[in-house]
PDB file of C-alpha atoms in Angstrom:
ATOM      1  CA  MET H 276     -33.740 -11.369 -16.179  1.00  0.00           C
ATOM      2  CA  ALA H 277     -30.154 -12.326 -15.467  1.00  0.00           C
ATOM      3  CA  ARG H 278     -29.041 -11.495 -11.960  1.00  0.00           C
ATOM      4  CA  SER H 279     -25.950  -9.357 -11.716  1.00  0.00           C
ATOM      5  CA  ALA H 280     -23.461  -9.094  -8.861  1.00  0.00           C
ATOM      6  CA  LYS H 281     -22.837  -5.499  -9.919  1.00  0.00           C
ATOM      7  CA  ALA H 282     -25.567  -4.247  -7.592  1.00  0.00           C
ATOM      8  CA  VAL H 283     -23.432  -4.955  -4.511  1.00  0.00           C
ATOM      9  CA  PRO H 284     -20.349  -2.810  -5.290  1.00  0.00           C
ATOM     10  CA  TRP H 285     -22.634  -0.217  -6.886  1.00  0.00           C
ATOM     11  CA  PHE H 286     -24.703   0.134  -3.699  1.00  0.00           C
ATOM     12  CA  LEU H 287     -21.542   0.424  -1.584  1.00  0.00           C
ATOM     13  CA  PHE H 288     -20.116   2.949  -4.045  1.00  0.00           C
ATOM     14  CA  ALA H 289     -23.237   5.101  -4.049  1.00  0.00           C
ATOM     15  CA  ALA H 290     -23.738   4.978  -0.271  1.00  0.00           C
ATOM     16  CA  GLY H 291     -20.057   5.727   0.319  1.00  0.00           C
ATOM     17  CA  GLY H 292     -20.086   8.534  -2.234  1.00  0.00           C
ATOM     18  CA  THR H 293     -23.022  10.216  -0.533  1.00  0.00           C
ATOM     19  CA  ILE H 294     -21.628   9.849   2.986  1.00  0.00           C
ATOM     20  CA  THR H 295     -18.142  11.056   2.011  1.00  0.00           C
ATOM     21  CA  ALA H 296     -19.580  14.010   0.057  1.00  0.00           C
ATOM     22  CA  PHE H 297     -21.305  15.291   3.206  1.00  0.00           C
ATOM     23  CA  VAL H 298     -18.724  14.356   5.813  1.00  0.00           C
ATOM     24  CA  LEU H 299     -15.160  14.417   4.453  1.00  0.00           C
ATOM     25  CA  PRO H 300     -14.550  18.144   3.825  1.00  0.00           C
ATOM     26  CA  VAL H 301     -15.345  19.209   7.399  1.00  0.00           C
ATOM     27  CA  MET H 302     -13.830  16.036   8.880  1.00  0.00           C
ATOM     28  CA  LEU H 303     -10.526  16.561   7.058  1.00  0.00           C
ATOM     29  CA  PHE H 304     -10.574  20.179   8.207  1.00  0.00           C
ATOM     30  CA  VAL H 305     -10.894  19.162  11.851  1.00  0.00           C
ATOM     31  CA  THR H 306      -8.352  16.305  11.764  1.00  0.00           C
ATOM     32  CA  ASN H 307      -5.743  17.584   9.277  1.00  0.00           C
ATOM     33  CA  ILE H 308      -6.051  21.330   8.657  1.00  0.00           C
ATOM     34  CA  ALA H 309      -6.883  22.521  12.186  1.00  0.00           C
ATOM     35  CA  PRO H 310      -3.966  20.900  14.140  1.00  0.00           C
ATOM     36  CA  PRO H 311      -1.133  22.584  12.161  1.00  0.00           C
ATOM     37  CA  ILE H 312      -2.730  26.023  12.681  1.00  0.00           C
ATOM     38  CA  GLY H 313      -3.336  25.342  16.380  1.00  0.00           C
ATOM     39  CA  LEU H 314      -7.124  25.139  16.098  1.00  0.00           C
ATOM     40  CA  PHE H 315      -9.299  22.669  18.069  1.00  0.00           C
ATOM     41  CA  SER H 316      -6.260  21.507  20.088  1.00  0.00           C
ATOM     42  CA  ASN H 317      -8.518  20.477  22.976  1.00  0.00           C
ATOM     43  CA  ALA H 318     -10.885  18.495  20.755  1.00  0.00           C
ATOM     44  CA  MET H 319      -7.910  16.766  19.121  1.00  0.00           C
ATOM     45  CA  SER H 320      -6.279  15.902  22.465  1.00  0.00           C
ATOM     46  CA  TRP H 321      -6.129  12.189  23.348  1.00  0.00           C
ATOM     47  CA  GLU H 322      -8.351  12.593  26.445  1.00  0.00           C
ATOM     48  CA  THR H 323     -11.190  14.362  24.602  1.00  0.00           C
ATOM     49  CA  MET H 324     -10.992  12.252  21.449  1.00  0.00           C
ATOM     50  CA  HIS H 325     -10.774   8.961  23.364  1.00  0.00           C
ATOM     51  CA  GLY H 326     -13.761   9.911  25.509  1.00  0.00           C
ATOM     52  CA  PHE H 327     -15.695  10.922  22.373  1.00  0.00           C
ATOM     53  CA  VAL H 328     -14.968   7.724  20.425  1.00  0.00           C
ATOM     54  CA  GLU H 329     -15.742   5.549  23.471  1.00  0.00           C
ATOM     55  CA  ASN H 330     -19.401   6.373  22.860  1.00  0.00           C
ATOM     56  CA  TRP H 331     -21.055   3.509  20.953  1.00  0.00           C
ATOM     57  CA  LEU H 332     -23.093   5.833  18.768  1.00  0.00           C
ATOM     58  CA  VAL H 333     -19.890   7.634  17.718  1.00  0.00           C
ATOM     59  CA  LYS H 334     -18.257   4.264  16.997  1.00  0.00           C
ATOM     60  CA  LEU H 335     -21.191   3.300  14.797  1.00  0.00           C
ATOM     61  CA  VAL H 336     -21.032   6.618  12.922  1.00  0.00           C
ATOM     62  CA  LEU H 337     -17.267   6.263  12.398  1.00  0.00           C
ATOM     63  CA  LEU H 338     -17.739   2.709  11.125  1.00  0.00           C
ATOM     64  CA  GLY H 339     -20.363   4.036   8.724  1.00  0.00           C
ATOM     65  CA  ILE H 340     -18.061   6.755   7.419  1.00  0.00           C
ATOM     66  CA  ILE H 341     -14.871   4.690   7.103  1.00  0.00           C
ATOM     67  CA  GLY H 342     -16.576   1.403   6.173  1.00  0.00           C
ATOM     68  CA  PHE H 343     -18.582   2.895   3.299  1.00  0.00           C
ATOM     69  CA  GLY H 344     -15.716   5.284   2.475  1.00  0.00           C
ATOM     70  CA  VAL H 345     -13.214   2.507   1.733  1.00  0.00           C
ATOM     71  CA  TRP H 346     -15.687   0.637  -0.510  1.00  0.00           C
ATOM     72  CA  HIS H 347     -16.526   3.847  -2.344  1.00  0.00           C
ATOM     73  CA  ALA H 348     -12.825   4.596  -2.907  1.00  0.00           C
ATOM     74  CA  ALA H 349     -12.133   0.985  -3.912  1.00  0.00           C
ATOM     75  CA  HIS H 350     -14.802   0.960  -6.602  1.00  0.00           C
ATOM     76  CA  ARG H 351     -13.678   4.304  -7.994  1.00  0.00           C
ATOM     77  CA  LEU H 352     -10.004   3.317  -7.898  1.00  0.00           C
ATOM     78  CA  ARG H 353     -10.927   0.238  -9.944  1.00  0.00           C
ATOM     79  CA  VAL H 354     -12.471   2.488 -12.602  1.00  0.00           C
ATOM     80  CA  CYS H 355      -9.520   4.892 -12.294  1.00  0.00           C
ATOM     81  CA  ALA H 356      -7.041   2.077 -12.980  1.00  0.00           C
ATOM     82  CA  HIS H 357      -8.870   1.318 -16.219  1.00  0.00           C
ATOM     83  CA  ASP H 358      -9.016   5.005 -17.168  1.00  0.00           C
ATOM     84  CA  PHE H 359      -5.297   5.480 -16.558  1.00  0.00           C
ATOM     85  CA  GLY H 360      -4.541   2.578 -18.923  1.00  0.00           C
ATOM     86  CA  LEU H 361      -4.298  -0.388 -16.535  1.00  0.00           C
ATOM     87  CA  ARG H 362      -6.604  -2.927 -18.163  1.00  0.00           C
ATOM     88  CA  ALA H 363      -6.161  -5.959 -15.890  1.00  0.00           C
ATOM     89  CA  ASP H 364      -9.609  -5.380 -14.366  1.00  0.00           C
ATOM     90  CA  THR H 365     -10.018  -8.740 -12.605  1.00  0.00           C
ATOM     91  CA  VAL H 366      -6.712  -8.423 -10.753  1.00  0.00           C
ATOM     92  CA  VAL H 367      -7.385  -4.749  -9.947  1.00  0.00           C
ATOM     93  CA  ALA H 368     -10.882  -5.612  -8.675  1.00  0.00           C
ATOM     94  CA  TYR H 369      -9.541  -8.332  -6.346  1.00  0.00           C
ATOM     95  CA  VAL H 370      -6.838  -6.001  -4.985  1.00  0.00           C
ATOM     96  CA  VAL H 371      -9.035  -2.951  -4.327  1.00  0.00           C
ATOM     97  CA  TYR H 372     -11.972  -4.907  -2.884  1.00  0.00           C
ATOM     98  CA  ALA H 373      -9.607  -6.990  -0.716  1.00  0.00           C
ATOM     99  CA  LEU H 374      -8.080  -3.771   0.627  1.00  0.00           C
ATOM    100  CA  ALA H 375     -11.574  -2.407   1.301  1.00  0.00           C
ATOM    101  CA  GLY H 376     -12.462  -5.615   3.156  1.00  0.00           C
ATOM    102  CA  ILE H 377      -9.292  -5.413   5.245  1.00  0.00           C
ATOM    103  CA  GLY H 378      -9.988  -1.719   5.920  1.00  0.00           C
ATOM    104  CA  THR H 379     -13.524  -2.469   7.119  1.00  0.00           C
ATOM    105  CA  LEU H 380     -12.353  -5.264   9.440  1.00  0.00           C
ATOM    106  CA  ALA H 381      -9.448  -3.140  10.735  1.00  0.00           C
ATOM    107  CA  THR H 382     -11.883  -0.307  11.522  1.00  0.00           C
ATOM    108  CA  ILE H 383     -14.128  -2.675  13.500  1.00  0.00           C
ATOM    109  CA  TRP H 384     -11.082  -4.063  15.323  1.00  0.00           C
ATOM    110  CA  ALA H 385      -9.714  -0.616  16.226  1.00  0.00           C
ATOM    111  CA  LEU H 386     -13.134   0.618  17.387  1.00  0.00           C
ATOM    112  CA  LEU H 387     -13.608  -2.452  19.595  1.00  0.00           C
ATOM    113  CA  MET H 388     -10.256  -1.739  21.271  1.00  0.00           C
ATOM    114  CA  ILE H 389     -11.246   1.836  22.185  1.00  0.00           C
TER     115      ILE H 389
ATOM    116  CA  MET P 173      -1.988  -3.811 -52.866  1.00  0.00           C
ATOM    117  CA  GLY P 174      -0.378  -6.052 -50.332  1.00  0.00           C
ATOM    118  CA  ALA P 175       1.112  -3.289 -48.221  1.00  0.00           C
ATOM    119  CA  ARG P 176       0.173  -3.867 -44.614  1.00  0.00           C
ATOM    120  CA  ARG P 177      -1.899  -1.101 -43.104  1.00  0.00           C
ATOM    121  CA  PRO P 178      -2.276  -2.005 -39.414  1.00  0.00           C
ATOM    122  CA  TYR P 179      -4.687  -0.049 -37.261  1.00  0.00           C
ATOM    123  CA  LYS P 180      -2.950   2.558 -35.209  1.00  0.00           C
ATOM    124  CA  ARG P 181      -4.837   3.837 -32.199  1.00  0.00           C
ATOM    125  CA  THR P 182      -4.978   7.607 -32.293  1.00  0.00           C
ATOM    126  CA  MET P 183      -6.064   7.941 -28.668  1.00  0.00           C
ATOM    127  CA  SER P 184      -3.483   7.504 -25.921  1.00  0.00           C
ATOM    128  CA  ARG P 185      -4.411   4.870 -23.373  1.00  0.00           C
ATOM    129  CA  THR P 186      -2.996   6.854 -20.469  1.00  0.00           C
ATOM    130  CA  SER P 187      -3.762  10.488 -21.334  1.00  0.00           C
ATOM    131  CA  TRP P 188      -6.958  10.299 -23.420  1.00  0.00           C
ATOM    132  CA  PHE P 189      -8.833  12.401 -20.883  1.00  0.00           C
ATOM    133  CA  LEU P 190      -6.663  15.449 -21.626  1.00  0.00           C
ATOM    134  CA  THR P 191      -8.317  15.777 -25.057  1.00  0.00           C
ATOM    135  CA  HIS P 192     -11.606  17.205 -23.833  1.00  0.00           C
ATOM    136  CA  ALA P 193     -12.652  19.503 -20.964  1.00  0.00           C
ATOM    137  CA  ARG P 194     -15.488  17.158 -20.030  1.00  0.00           C
ATOM    138  CA  PHE P 195     -13.078  14.208 -19.758  1.00  0.00           C
ATOM    139  CA  LYS P 196     -10.736  16.318 -17.624  1.00  0.00           C
ATOM    140  CA  SER P 197     -13.469  17.155 -15.140  1.00  0.00           C
ATOM    141  CA  TYR P 198     -14.506  13.468 -15.111  1.00  0.00           C
ATOM    142  CA  MET P 199     -10.951  12.354 -14.297  1.00  0.00           C
ATOM    143  CA  LEU P 200     -10.644  15.084 -11.687  1.00  0.00           C
ATOM    144  CA  HIS P 201     -13.565  13.749  -9.655  1.00  0.00           C
ATOM    145  CA  GLU P 202     -12.602  10.129 -10.268  1.00  0.00           C
ATOM    146  CA  ALA P 203      -9.072  10.868  -9.021  1.00  0.00           C
ATOM    147  CA  SER P 204     -10.570  12.147  -5.754  1.00  0.00           C
ATOM    148  CA  SER P 205     -10.828   8.463  -4.796  1.00  0.00           C
ATOM    149  CA  ILE P 206      -7.024   8.326  -4.419  1.00  0.00           C
ATOM    150  CA  PHE P 207      -7.242  10.922  -1.646  1.00  0.00           C
ATOM    151  CA  VAL P 208     -10.357   9.356  -0.102  1.00  0.00           C
ATOM    152  CA  ALA P 209      -8.466   6.048   0.101  1.00  0.00           C
ATOM    153  CA  LEU P 210      -5.382   7.719   1.647  1.00  0.00           C
ATOM    154  CA  TYR P 211      -7.534   9.579   4.190  1.00  0.00           C
ATOM    155  CA  MET P 212      -9.435   6.433   5.183  1.00  0.00           C
ATOM    156  CA  TRP P 213      -6.088   4.687   5.710  1.00  0.00           C
ATOM    157  CA  LEU P 214      -4.899   7.604   7.867  1.00  0.00           C
ATOM    158  CA  LEU P 215      -8.121   7.526   9.924  1.00  0.00           C
ATOM    159  CA  ILE P 216      -7.906   3.760  10.538  1.00  0.00           C
ATOM    160  CA  ASP P 217      -4.297   4.214  11.668  1.00  0.00           C
ATOM    161  CA  GLY P 218      -5.451   7.080  13.911  1.00  0.00           C
ATOM    162  CA  LEU P 219      -8.093   4.865  15.551  1.00  0.00           C
ATOM    163  CA  PHE P 220      -5.475   2.201  16.353  1.00  0.00           C
ATOM    164  CA  ARG P 221      -3.216   4.865  17.888  1.00  0.00           C
ATOM    165  CA  LEU P 222      -6.153   6.307  19.825  1.00  0.00           C
ATOM    166  CA  ALA P 223      -6.759   2.829  21.260  1.00  0.00           C
ATOM    167  CA  LYS P 224      -3.067   2.369  22.071  1.00  0.00           C
ATOM    168  CA  GLY P 225      -2.710   5.455  24.252  1.00  0.00           C
ATOM    169  CA  PRO P 226      -1.737   9.143  24.538  1.00  0.00           C
ATOM    170  CA  GLU P 227       1.844   8.673  23.262  1.00  0.00           C
ATOM    171  CA  ALA P 228       0.810   6.804  20.117  1.00  0.00           C
ATOM    172  CA  TRP P 229      -1.881   9.437  19.521  1.00  0.00           C
ATOM    173  CA  ALA P 230       0.677  12.258  19.943  1.00  0.00           C
ATOM    174  CA  ALA P 231       2.845  10.606  17.272  1.00  0.00           C
ATOM    175  CA  TRP P 232      -0.172  10.559  14.924  1.00  0.00           C
ATOM    176  CA  ILE P 233      -0.816  14.260  15.550  1.00  0.00           C
ATOM    177  CA  ALA P 234       2.885  14.978  14.937  1.00  0.00           C
ATOM    178  CA  PHE P 235       2.589  13.140  11.609  1.00  0.00           C
ATOM    179  CA  ILE P 236      -0.466  15.260  10.698  1.00  0.00           C
ATOM    180  CA  LYS P 237       1.568  18.410  11.427  1.00  0.00           C
ATOM    181  CA  HIS P 238       4.486  17.379   9.195  1.00  0.00           C
ATOM    182  CA  PRO P 239       4.822  19.982   6.393  1.00  0.00           C
ATOM    183  CA  LEU P 240       4.614  17.367   3.628  1.00  0.00           C
ATOM    184  CA  VAL P 241       1.460  15.873   5.161  1.00  0.00           C
ATOM    185  CA  VAL P 242      -0.027  19.365   5.498  1.00  0.00           C
ATOM    186  CA  VAL P 243       0.536  19.970   1.775  1.00  0.00           C
ATOM    187  CA  ILE P 244      -1.054  16.608   0.861  1.00  0.00           C
ATOM    188  CA  SER P 245      -3.953  17.407   3.229  1.00  0.00           C
ATOM    189  CA  LEU P 246      -4.592  20.720   1.466  1.00  0.00           C
ATOM    190  CA  ILE P 247      -4.588  18.971  -1.932  1.00  0.00           C
ATOM    191  CA  ALA P 248      -6.913  16.312  -0.481  1.00  0.00           C
ATOM    192  CA  PHE P 249      -9.223  19.064   0.827  1.00  0.00           C
ATOM    193  CA  ALA P 250      -9.490  20.504  -2.692  1.00  0.00           C
ATOM    194  CA  PHE P 251     -10.245  17.040  -4.112  1.00  0.00           C
ATOM    195  CA  PHE P 252     -12.892  16.417  -1.429  1.00  0.00           C
ATOM    196  CA  ILE P 253     -14.603  19.667  -2.443  1.00  0.00           C
ATOM    197  CA  VAL P 254     -14.478  18.497  -6.086  1.00  0.00           C
ATOM    198  CA  HIS P 255     -15.994  15.163  -5.022  1.00  0.00           C
ATOM    199  CA  THR P 256     -18.774  16.824  -3.027  1.00  0.00           C
ATOM    200  CA  MET P 257     -19.663  19.286  -5.805  1.00  0.00           C
ATOM    201  CA  SER P 258     -19.630  16.671  -8.581  1.00  0.00           C
ATOM    202  CA  TRP P 259     -21.626  14.248  -6.424  1.00  0.00           C
ATOM    203  CA  PHE P 260     -24.299  16.830  -5.605  1.00  0.00           C
ATOM    204  CA  LYS P 261     -24.434  17.844  -9.268  1.00  0.00           C
ATOM    205  CA  ALA P 262     -25.348  14.263 -10.224  1.00  0.00           C
ATOM    206  CA  VAL P 263     -27.991  13.818  -7.514  1.00  0.00           C
ATOM    207  CA  PRO P 264     -31.021  15.035  -9.560  1.00  0.00           C
ATOM    208  CA  GLN P 265     -30.258  12.360 -12.167  1.00  0.00           C
ATOM    209  CA  ALA P 266     -30.141   9.629  -9.531  1.00  0.00           C
ATOM    210  CA  MET P 267     -32.911  10.891  -7.261  1.00  0.00           C
ATOM    211  CA  ARG P 268     -36.156  11.988  -8.908  1.00  0.00           C
ATOM    212  CA  ILE P 269     -38.725  13.225  -6.431  1.00  0.00           C
ATOM    213  CA  GLN P 270     -42.286  13.383  -7.666  1.00  0.00           C
ATOM    214  CA  THR P 271     -44.960  15.598  -6.153  1.00  0.00           C
ATOM    215  CA  GLY P 272     -48.326  15.008  -7.798  1.00  0.00           C
ATOM    216  CA  GLU P 273     -47.961  15.454 -11.565  1.00  0.00           C
ATOM    217  CA  HIS P 274     -44.527  17.057 -11.474  1.00  0.00           C
ATOM    218  CA  PHE P 275     -40.971  16.262 -10.542  1.00  0.00           C
ATOM    219  CA  VAL P 276     -39.227  18.476  -8.008  1.00  0.00           C
ATOM    220  CA  ASP P 277     -36.786  20.857  -9.718  1.00  0.00           C
ATOM    221  CA  GLY P 278     -33.233  19.458  -9.706  1.00  0.00           C
ATOM    222  CA  LYS P 279     -31.846  22.785  -8.498  1.00  0.00           C
ATOM    223  CA  LEU P 280     -34.024  22.542  -5.399  1.00  0.00           C
ATOM    224  CA  ILE P 281     -32.666  19.058  -4.625  1.00  0.00           C
ATOM    225  CA  ILE P 282     -29.077  20.233  -5.086  1.00  0.00           C
ATOM    226  CA  GLY P 283     -29.782  23.309  -2.952  1.00  0.00           C
ATOM    227  CA  GLY P 284     -31.172  21.078  -0.217  1.00  0.00           C
ATOM    228  CA  HIS P 285     -27.991  19.032  -0.303  1.00  0.00           C
ATOM    229  CA  TYR P 286     -25.808  22.134   0.074  1.00  0.00           C
ATOM    230  CA  ALA P 287     -28.006  23.355   2.953  1.00  0.00           C
ATOM    231  CA  ALA P 288     -27.599  19.994   4.691  1.00  0.00           C
ATOM    232  CA  LEU P 289     -23.840  20.058   4.016  1.00  0.00           C
ATOM    233  CA  GLY P 290     -23.595  23.543   5.544  1.00  0.00           C
ATOM    234  CA  ALA P 291     -25.658  22.609   8.586  1.00  0.00           C
ATOM    235  CA  PHE P 292     -23.708  19.406   9.199  1.00  0.00           C
ATOM    236  CA  SER P 293     -20.325  21.126   8.728  1.00  0.00           C
ATOM    237  CA  LEU P 294     -21.321  23.910  11.104  1.00  0.00           C
ATOM    238  CA  PHE P 295     -22.476  21.330  13.666  1.00  0.00           C
ATOM    239  CA  VAL P 296     -19.117  19.506  13.508  1.00  0.00           C
ATOM    240  CA  LEU P 297     -17.140  22.760  13.749  1.00  0.00           C
ATOM    241  CA  ILE P 298     -19.139  23.905  16.791  1.00  0.00           C
ATOM    242  CA  LEU P 299     -18.712  20.462  18.370  1.00  0.00           C
ATOM    243  CA  ALA P 300     -14.932  20.629  17.795  1.00  0.00           C
ATOM    244  CA  GLY P 301     -14.844  24.216  19.029  1.00  0.00           C
ATOM    245  CA  VAL P 302     -16.596  23.651  22.367  1.00  0.00           C
ATOM    246  CA  ALA P 303     -14.880  20.323  23.099  1.00  0.00           C
TER     247      ALA P 303
END
C-alpha cells in the first residue's frame, strides 16, 4: 500500500480538535470574558498567573493546548481556503503549516522564558 | 450547429455553501478555525507578555478589555461552542467502542464527552475563582 503523508496533519488536526473542544470554551471565558466584567481579577493578575505558569506541569499543558491548537486551526484553515474559493492549495498549505510551526516554536520559547 | 456552448458553472465558487442547510452548518464549524487561530495567537502573545513582566501583562489585559476585542471574544465564544458541539457529534463515527458482541451506543459516548466537558470546565472555573 502506498504510504501517505496525510496521516501527520490528520493526527495533529484530530488531536487538536479534541483538545480545543474540551478546553477552549472555558479557557476563553476565563481569559477574555471574565476580565471585562471584573471576574477572576486575582487569578488574572500578573503575580498569580506568573506563579501558575512557572509550574512545569502547567507549561506542558499549555504547550499541549496551544501546540495542538495551532495545527488543528492550520489544517482547517487550509480546507476553509479551498471552500471559500481559494484553490491554490499548495501555497495555502505551506503558509498555514509554516505559521503553525512558528506558533509552536514561539510557544516553547515564551514558556521557557517564564 | 457550430454555435459554441461553453460549460457555465451553476455553483458559485465562493458562496456554494449557502445553497443547503447542511453546507451552512459545515461551513459554520469549519469557520471556527479562524477564531481558534486568532485565540492561539492572542495566547502566545499573552505568554510573551507574562514573561516580560507586570507592565507588559497589564497592557495585554487592557487589550482584552477593549470593547472591540470584547465583541470579537463573544463571537469567538459562540464559534468555540459550535466547534465543541460539532466535534462531539462526530465522535461516535470516529470512536467505536465494542463491548462483547455490541457497540456502545453513540449517544452514551457523546453524553460522556459532555460530562467530561462539564467537569473540566467546572474545575477550571473553581481554580480561577479560588486563585
